[in-house]
Coordinates of C-alpha atoms and ligand atoms in Angstrom, one line a residue:
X1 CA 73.3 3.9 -6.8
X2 CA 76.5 2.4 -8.6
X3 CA 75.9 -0.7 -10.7
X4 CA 76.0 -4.3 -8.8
X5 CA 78.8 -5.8 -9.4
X6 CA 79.4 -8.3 -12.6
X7 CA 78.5 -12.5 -12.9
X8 CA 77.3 -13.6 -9.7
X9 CA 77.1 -17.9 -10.0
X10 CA 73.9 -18.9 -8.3
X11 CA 72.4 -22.1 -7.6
X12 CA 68.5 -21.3 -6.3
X13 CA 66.8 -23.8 -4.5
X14 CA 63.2 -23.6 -4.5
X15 CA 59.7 -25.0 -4.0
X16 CA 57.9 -23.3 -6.9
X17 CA 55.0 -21.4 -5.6
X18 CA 54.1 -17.9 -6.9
X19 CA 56.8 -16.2 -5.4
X20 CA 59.5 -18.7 -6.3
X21 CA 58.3 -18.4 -10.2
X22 CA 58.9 -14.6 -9.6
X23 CA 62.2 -15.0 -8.0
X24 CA 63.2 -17.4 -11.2
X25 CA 62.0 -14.5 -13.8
X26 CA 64.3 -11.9 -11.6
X27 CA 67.1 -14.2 -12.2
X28 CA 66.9 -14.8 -15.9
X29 CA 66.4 -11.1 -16.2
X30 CA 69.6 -9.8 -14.1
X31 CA 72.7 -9.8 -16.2
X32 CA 74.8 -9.9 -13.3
X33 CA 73.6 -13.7 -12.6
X34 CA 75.2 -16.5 -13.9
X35 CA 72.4 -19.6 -12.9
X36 CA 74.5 -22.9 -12.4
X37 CA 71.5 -24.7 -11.6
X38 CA 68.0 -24.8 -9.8
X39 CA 67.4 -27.6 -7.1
X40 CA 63.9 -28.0 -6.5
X41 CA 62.4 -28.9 -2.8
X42 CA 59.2 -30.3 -1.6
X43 CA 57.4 -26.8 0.1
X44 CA 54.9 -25.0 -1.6
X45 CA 53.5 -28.0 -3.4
X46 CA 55.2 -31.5 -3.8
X47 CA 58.5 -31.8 -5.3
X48 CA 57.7 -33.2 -9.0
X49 CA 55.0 -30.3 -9.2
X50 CA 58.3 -27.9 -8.0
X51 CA 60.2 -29.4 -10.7
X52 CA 57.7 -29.1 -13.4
X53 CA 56.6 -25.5 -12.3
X54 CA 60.5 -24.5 -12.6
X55 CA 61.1 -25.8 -15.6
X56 CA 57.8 -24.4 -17.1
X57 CA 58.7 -21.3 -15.7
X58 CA 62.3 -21.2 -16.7
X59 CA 61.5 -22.3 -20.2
X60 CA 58.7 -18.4 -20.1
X61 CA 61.8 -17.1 -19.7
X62 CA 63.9 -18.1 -22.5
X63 CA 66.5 -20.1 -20.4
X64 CA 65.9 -24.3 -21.2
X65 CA 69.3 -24.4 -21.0
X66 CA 69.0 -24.1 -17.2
X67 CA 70.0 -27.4 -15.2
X68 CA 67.2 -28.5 -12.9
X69 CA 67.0 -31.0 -10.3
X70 CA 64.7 -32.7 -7.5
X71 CA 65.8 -34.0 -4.0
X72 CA 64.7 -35.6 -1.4
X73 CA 60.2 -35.7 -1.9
X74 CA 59.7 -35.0 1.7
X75 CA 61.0 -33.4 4.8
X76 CA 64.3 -35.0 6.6
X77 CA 62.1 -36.4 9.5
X78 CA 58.1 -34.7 9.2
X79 CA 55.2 -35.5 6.7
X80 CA 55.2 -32.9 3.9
X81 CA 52.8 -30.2 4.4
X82 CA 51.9 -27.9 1.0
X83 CA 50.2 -24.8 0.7
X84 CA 47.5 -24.9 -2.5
X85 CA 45.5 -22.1 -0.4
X86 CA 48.6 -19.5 -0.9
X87 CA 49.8 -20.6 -4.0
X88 CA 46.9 -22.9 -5.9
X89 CA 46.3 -26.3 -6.1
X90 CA 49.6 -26.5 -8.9
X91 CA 51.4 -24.0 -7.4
X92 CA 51.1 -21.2 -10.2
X93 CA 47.8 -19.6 -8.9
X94 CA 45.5 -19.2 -11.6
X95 CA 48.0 -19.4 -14.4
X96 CA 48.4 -22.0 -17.0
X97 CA 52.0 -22.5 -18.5
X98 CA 52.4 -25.4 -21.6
X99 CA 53.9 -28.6 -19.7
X100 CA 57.8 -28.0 -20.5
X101 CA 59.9 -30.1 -22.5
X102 CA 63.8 -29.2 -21.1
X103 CA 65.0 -32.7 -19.2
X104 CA 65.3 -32.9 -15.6
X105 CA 68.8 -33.7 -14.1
X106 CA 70.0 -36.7 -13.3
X107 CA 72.0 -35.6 -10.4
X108 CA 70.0 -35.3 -7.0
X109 CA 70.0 -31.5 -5.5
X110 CA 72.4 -32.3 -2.7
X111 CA 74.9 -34.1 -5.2
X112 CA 74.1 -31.3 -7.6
X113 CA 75.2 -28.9 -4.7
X114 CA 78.0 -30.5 -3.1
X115 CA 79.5 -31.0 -6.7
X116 CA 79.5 -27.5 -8.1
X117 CA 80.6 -26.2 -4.7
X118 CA 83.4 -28.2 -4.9
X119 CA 84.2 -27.7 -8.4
X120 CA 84.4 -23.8 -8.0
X121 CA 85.6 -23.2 -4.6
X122 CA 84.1 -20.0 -3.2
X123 CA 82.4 -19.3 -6.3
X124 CA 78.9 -19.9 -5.6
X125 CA 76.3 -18.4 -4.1
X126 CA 73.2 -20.5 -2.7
X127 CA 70.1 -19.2 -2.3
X128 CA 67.9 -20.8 -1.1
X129 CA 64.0 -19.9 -1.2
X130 CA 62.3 -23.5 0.2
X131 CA 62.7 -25.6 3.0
X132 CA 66.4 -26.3 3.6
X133 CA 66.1 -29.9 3.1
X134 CA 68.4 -30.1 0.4
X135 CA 70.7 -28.0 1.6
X136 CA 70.7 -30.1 5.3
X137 CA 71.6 -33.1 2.9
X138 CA 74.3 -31.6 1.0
X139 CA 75.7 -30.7 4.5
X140 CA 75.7 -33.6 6.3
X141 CA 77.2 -35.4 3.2
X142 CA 80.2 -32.3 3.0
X143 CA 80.5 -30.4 6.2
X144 CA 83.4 -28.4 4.1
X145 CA 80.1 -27.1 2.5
X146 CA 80.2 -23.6 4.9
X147 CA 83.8 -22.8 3.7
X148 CA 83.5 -23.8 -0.4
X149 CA 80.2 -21.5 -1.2
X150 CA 80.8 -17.8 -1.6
X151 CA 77.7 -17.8 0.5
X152 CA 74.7 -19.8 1.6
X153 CA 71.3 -16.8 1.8
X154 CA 68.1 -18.3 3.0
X155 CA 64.5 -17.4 2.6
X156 CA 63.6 -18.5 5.9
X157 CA 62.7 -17.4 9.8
X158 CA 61.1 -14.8 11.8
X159 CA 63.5 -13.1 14.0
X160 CA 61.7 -10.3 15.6
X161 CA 58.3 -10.3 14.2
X162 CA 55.5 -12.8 14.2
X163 CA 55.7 -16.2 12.2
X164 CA 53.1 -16.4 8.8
X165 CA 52.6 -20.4 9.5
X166 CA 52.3 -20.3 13.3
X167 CA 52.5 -17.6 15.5
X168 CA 56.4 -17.8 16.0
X169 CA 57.2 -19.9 12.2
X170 CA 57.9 -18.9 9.1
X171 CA 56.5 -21.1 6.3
X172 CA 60.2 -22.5 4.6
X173 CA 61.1 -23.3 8.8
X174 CA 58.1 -24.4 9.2
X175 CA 58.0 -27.5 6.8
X176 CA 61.1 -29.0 7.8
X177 CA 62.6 -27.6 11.2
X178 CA 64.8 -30.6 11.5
X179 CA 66.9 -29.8 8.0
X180 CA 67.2 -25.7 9.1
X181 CA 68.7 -26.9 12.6
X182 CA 71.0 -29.1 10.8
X183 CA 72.2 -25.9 8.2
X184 CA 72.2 -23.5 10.7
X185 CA 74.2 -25.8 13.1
X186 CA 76.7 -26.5 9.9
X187 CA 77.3 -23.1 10.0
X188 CA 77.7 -22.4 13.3
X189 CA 80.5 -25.6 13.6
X190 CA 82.0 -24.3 10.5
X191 CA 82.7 -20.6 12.0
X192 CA 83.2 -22.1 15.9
X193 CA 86.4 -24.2 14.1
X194 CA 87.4 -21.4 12.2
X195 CA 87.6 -18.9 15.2
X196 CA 88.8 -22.1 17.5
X197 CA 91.5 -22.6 15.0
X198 CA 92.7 -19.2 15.1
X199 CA 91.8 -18.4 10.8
X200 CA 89.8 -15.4 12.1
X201 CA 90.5 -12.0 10.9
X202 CA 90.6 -9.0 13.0
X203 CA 89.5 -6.8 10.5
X204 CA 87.1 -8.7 8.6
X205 CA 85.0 -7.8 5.9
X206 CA 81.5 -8.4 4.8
X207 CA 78.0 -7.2 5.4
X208 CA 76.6 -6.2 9.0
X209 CA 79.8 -4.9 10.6
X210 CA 78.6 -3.5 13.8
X211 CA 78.9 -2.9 17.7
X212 CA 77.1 -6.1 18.0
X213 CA 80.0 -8.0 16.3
X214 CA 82.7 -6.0 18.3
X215 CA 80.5 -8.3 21.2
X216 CA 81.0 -11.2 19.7
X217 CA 84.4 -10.9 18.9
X218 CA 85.5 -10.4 22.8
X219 CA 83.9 -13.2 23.2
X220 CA 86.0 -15.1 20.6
X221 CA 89.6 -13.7 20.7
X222 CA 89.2 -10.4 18.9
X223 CA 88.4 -12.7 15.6
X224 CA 86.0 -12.8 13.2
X225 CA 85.7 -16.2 10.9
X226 CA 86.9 -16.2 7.8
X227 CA 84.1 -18.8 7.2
X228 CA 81.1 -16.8 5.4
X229 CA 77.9 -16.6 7.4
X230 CA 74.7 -17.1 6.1
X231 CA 72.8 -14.3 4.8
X232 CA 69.2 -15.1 6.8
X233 CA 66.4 -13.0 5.3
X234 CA 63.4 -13.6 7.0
X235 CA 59.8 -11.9 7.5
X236 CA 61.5 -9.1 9.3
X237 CA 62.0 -7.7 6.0
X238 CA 60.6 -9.7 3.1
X239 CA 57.1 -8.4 4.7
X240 CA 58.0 -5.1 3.6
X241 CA 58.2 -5.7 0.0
X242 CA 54.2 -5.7 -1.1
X243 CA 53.8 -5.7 -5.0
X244 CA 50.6 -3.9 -5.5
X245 CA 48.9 -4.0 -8.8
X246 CA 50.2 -0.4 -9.5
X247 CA 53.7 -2.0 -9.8
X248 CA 52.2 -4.5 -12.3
X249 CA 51.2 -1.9 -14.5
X250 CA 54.5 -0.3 -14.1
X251 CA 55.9 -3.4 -15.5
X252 CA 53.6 -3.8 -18.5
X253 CA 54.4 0.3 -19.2
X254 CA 58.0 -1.4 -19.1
X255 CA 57.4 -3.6 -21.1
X256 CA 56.0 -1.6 -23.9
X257 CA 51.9 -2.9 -23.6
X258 CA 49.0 -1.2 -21.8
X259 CA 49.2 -0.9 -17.8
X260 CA 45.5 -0.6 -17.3
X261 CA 44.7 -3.9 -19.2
X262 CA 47.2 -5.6 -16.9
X263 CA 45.8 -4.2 -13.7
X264 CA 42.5 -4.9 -15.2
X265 CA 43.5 -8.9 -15.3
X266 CA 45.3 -9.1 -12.1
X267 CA 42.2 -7.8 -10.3
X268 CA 39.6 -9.6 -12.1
X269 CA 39.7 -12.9 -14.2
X270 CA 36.8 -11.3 -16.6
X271 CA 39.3 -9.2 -17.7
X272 CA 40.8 -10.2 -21.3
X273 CA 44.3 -12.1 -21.4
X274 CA 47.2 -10.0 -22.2
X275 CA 49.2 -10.9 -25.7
X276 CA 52.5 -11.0 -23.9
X277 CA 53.0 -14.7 -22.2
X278 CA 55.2 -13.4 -19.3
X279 CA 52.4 -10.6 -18.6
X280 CA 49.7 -13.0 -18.6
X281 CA 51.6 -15.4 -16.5
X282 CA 51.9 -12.9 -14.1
X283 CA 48.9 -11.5 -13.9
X284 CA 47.2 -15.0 -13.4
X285 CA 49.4 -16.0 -11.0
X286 CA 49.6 -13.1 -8.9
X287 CA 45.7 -12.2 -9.1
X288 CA 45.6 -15.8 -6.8
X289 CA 48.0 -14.5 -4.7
X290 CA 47.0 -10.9 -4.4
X291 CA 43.4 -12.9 -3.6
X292 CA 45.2 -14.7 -0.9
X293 CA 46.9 -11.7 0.7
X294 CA 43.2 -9.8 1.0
X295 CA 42.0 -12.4 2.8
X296 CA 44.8 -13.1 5.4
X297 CA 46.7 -9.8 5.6
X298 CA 44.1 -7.7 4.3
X299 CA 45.5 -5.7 1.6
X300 CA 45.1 -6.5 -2.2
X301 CA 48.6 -7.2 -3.3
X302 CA 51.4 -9.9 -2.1
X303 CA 54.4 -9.9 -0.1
X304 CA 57.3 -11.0 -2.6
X305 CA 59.5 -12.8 -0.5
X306 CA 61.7 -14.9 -2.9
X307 CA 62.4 -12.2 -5.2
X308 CA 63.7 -9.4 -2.7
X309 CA 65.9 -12.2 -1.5
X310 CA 67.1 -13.2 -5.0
X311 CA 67.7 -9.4 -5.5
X312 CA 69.7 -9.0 -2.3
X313 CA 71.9 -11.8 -2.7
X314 CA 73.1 -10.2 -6.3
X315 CA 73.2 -6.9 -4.3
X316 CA 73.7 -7.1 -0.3
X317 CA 73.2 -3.5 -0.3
X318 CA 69.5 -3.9 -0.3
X319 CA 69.4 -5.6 3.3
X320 CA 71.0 -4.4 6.4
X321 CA 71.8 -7.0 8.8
X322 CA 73.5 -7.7 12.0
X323 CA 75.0 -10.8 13.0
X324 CA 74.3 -13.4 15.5
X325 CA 73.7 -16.9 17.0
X326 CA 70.4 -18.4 15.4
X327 CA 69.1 -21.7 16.5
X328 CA 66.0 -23.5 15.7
X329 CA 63.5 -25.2 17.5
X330 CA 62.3 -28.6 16.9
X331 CA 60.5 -30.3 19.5
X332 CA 58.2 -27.5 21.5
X333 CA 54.7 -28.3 21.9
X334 CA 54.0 -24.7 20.5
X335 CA 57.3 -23.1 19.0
X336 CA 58.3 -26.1 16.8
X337 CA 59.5 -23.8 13.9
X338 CA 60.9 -20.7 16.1
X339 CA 64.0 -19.2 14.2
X340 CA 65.4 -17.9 17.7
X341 CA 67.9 -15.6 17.7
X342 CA 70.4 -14.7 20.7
X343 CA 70.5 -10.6 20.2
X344 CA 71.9 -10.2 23.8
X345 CA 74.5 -13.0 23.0
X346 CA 73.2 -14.5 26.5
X347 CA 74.8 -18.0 24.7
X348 CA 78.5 -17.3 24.4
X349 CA 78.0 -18.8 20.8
X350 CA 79.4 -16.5 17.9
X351 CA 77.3 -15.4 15.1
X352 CA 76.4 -18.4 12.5
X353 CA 74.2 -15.5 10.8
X354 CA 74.3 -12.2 9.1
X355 CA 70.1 -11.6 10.1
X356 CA 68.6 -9.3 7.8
X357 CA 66.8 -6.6 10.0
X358 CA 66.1 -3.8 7.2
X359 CA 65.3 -3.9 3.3
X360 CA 65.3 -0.9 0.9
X361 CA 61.8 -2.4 -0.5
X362 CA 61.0 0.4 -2.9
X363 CA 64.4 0.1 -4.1
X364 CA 64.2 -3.7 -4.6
X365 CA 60.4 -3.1 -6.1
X366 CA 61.5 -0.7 -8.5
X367 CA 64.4 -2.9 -10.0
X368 CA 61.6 -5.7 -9.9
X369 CA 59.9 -3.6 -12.4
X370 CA 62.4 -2.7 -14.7
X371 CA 64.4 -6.3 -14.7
X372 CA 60.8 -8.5 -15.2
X373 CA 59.6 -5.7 -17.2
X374 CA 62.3 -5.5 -20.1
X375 CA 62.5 -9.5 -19.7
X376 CA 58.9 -9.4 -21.0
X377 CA 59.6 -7.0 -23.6
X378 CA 62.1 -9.2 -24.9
X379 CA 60.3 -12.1 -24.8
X380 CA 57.1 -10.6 -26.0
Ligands
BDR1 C1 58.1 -18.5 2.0 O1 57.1 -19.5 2.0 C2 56.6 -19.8 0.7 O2 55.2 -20.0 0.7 C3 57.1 -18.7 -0.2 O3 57.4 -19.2 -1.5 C4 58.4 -18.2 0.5 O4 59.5 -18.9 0.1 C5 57.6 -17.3 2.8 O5 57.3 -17.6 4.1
CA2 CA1 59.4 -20.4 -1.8

């Protein structure tokens, strides 16, 4: 496979959590990622616990340079739900990391988001692996927002399989409904106007070109918007991505220390501490959530969602997608949370979403190994 291409600017938004902190050490460890800044949201555990976890983290991986911000503490309109029972009671699972010393930002996420977008016009890339209340924010406050990112890619939804929170949610949807209506609505205005105002291309470009968009575009004046859609990876295919404790191994291998002592550690606290401060953070944090994933999914390893979406948005060639017209549902006495998308177009509305509906997993897993793997070599 050729090489991804060079500098992608990201801003990550996150809710630090396990798989958040291993989504941040893929970052740092991918030369092709420029990090302009990481927003914390409320999700996984409240948002001064995010914004300490990501700064911890950031400053394991060498990079206290980082900007780092906090938003809004709670959901746009909903209580704040956490999750210690996924992620532990701090949101690092069993690890320990030194309280970190780098500053926080002054500027608020949704400032911090609207400002940088604005500042390099079609530059950035947003990914976003929380609840999109910061991003709803920095929407409402620049509805422009749609058209000045490169892209917006979300962690977030369930499109055709079973929620992880509730039967039709996924956990990021989940906490605040309200704020993903609100971005996936921005999006949908912002290509509607585009197509309405004629800036469509014909022959557009992009991920997710298919029969299905030849539908939407006889629906919409044989145009597509010149408006990026969002990138929307969901369960669908961050489910297929399970780190196993093999692949842990793998990485120590890669990172030039023993792989047996590290699957020793991340199956079994008794196990001695590895040296290496990136391998032990791992292997404490994921033994918590590998402990997590026996219990409710029934296998001894964790799905990785953050990280396989952090790796597609540097390379979209690890996702195949298809567009269309999501929605989300907020009120529902039972589907509050649904990410609901309209695959037989049975809404006239045209696609707000590039939905991710395949993953090249072992692909993803095996760059996972090599990126985290030389990151703790270089920081061991
Ligand atoms: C998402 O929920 C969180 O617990 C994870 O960090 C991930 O972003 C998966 O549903
Ligand atoms: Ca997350």
């Amino acid at each position: 496979m050729a090489q991804p291409r060079r500098s992608v600017p990201l801003i990550l938004d996150v809710d630090t959590g396990i798989d958040d902190s291993l989504a941040l050490l893929y970052a740092c460890a991918s030369p092709e990622a420029e990090i302009v800044a990481v927003t914390c949201s409320a999700g996984n555990v409240d948002a001064r616990q995010v914004a300490e976890n990501t700064r911890a983290v950031l400053e394991l991986a060498g990079r206290p340079d980082v900007e780092v911000a906090v938003g809004r503490e709670a959901p746009l309109l909903r209580e704040l739900v956490t999750t210690p029972e996924t992620h532990g009671p701090r949101g690092i699972g069993w690890a320990e990391l030194p309280p970190p010393v780098m500053p926080l930002s002054p500027r608020r996420s949704p400032e911090l988001i609207v400002e940088e977008a604005r500042r390099r016009p079609g530059e950035i890339t947003l990914v976003t692996l929380a609840p999109l209340t910061n991003v709803a924010i920095a929407a409402l406050r620049e509805p422009e927002l749609p058209r000045l990112l490169r892209r917006l890619v979300i962690m977030g939804g369930a499109y055709r399989v079973p929620g992880n929170t509730t039967p039709v949610s996924e956990w990021n949807v989940h906490v605040d409904p309200d704020a993903a209506r609100i971005v996936f609505g921005a999006w949908a205005r912002a290509v509607e106007a585009d197509m309405a105002a004629g800036r469509g291309e014909t022959a557009g470009t992009g991920v997710g070109r298919t029969s299905a968009e030849d539908v939407q575009r006889a629906s919409w004046g044989n145009a597509s918007p010149t408006v990026p859609r969002a990138l929307a990876i969901g369960l669908d295919v961050t489910e297929q991505a399970r780190l196993l404790p093999r692949h842990l191994g793998a990485l120590a291998d890669r990172a030039g220390t023993a792989a047996p002592a590290l699957e020793a550690r991340v199956r079994s606290g008794d196990a001695p501490p590895p040296e290496n401060l990136v391998l032990r953070y791992l292997a404490d944090a994921l033994r918590f959530y590998m402990e997590f994933h026996e219990t409710s999914d029934h296998f001894y390893g964790a799905f990785i969602h953050d990280p396989f979406v952090v790796a597609a948005a540097l390379d979209d060639r690890l996702v195949r997608t298809e567009p269309v017209a999501v929605d989300v549902e907020t009120g529902g006495a039972i589907s509050a949370g649904q990410t609901v998308a309209d695959w037989r177009h049975l809404w006239g509305r045209p696609a707000n979403a590039d939905v991710a509906v395949e993953g090249d997993a072992d692909a993803f897993l095996e760059r996972l190994v090599d990126r985290v793997g030389a990151l703790a070599a270089r920081r061991g």
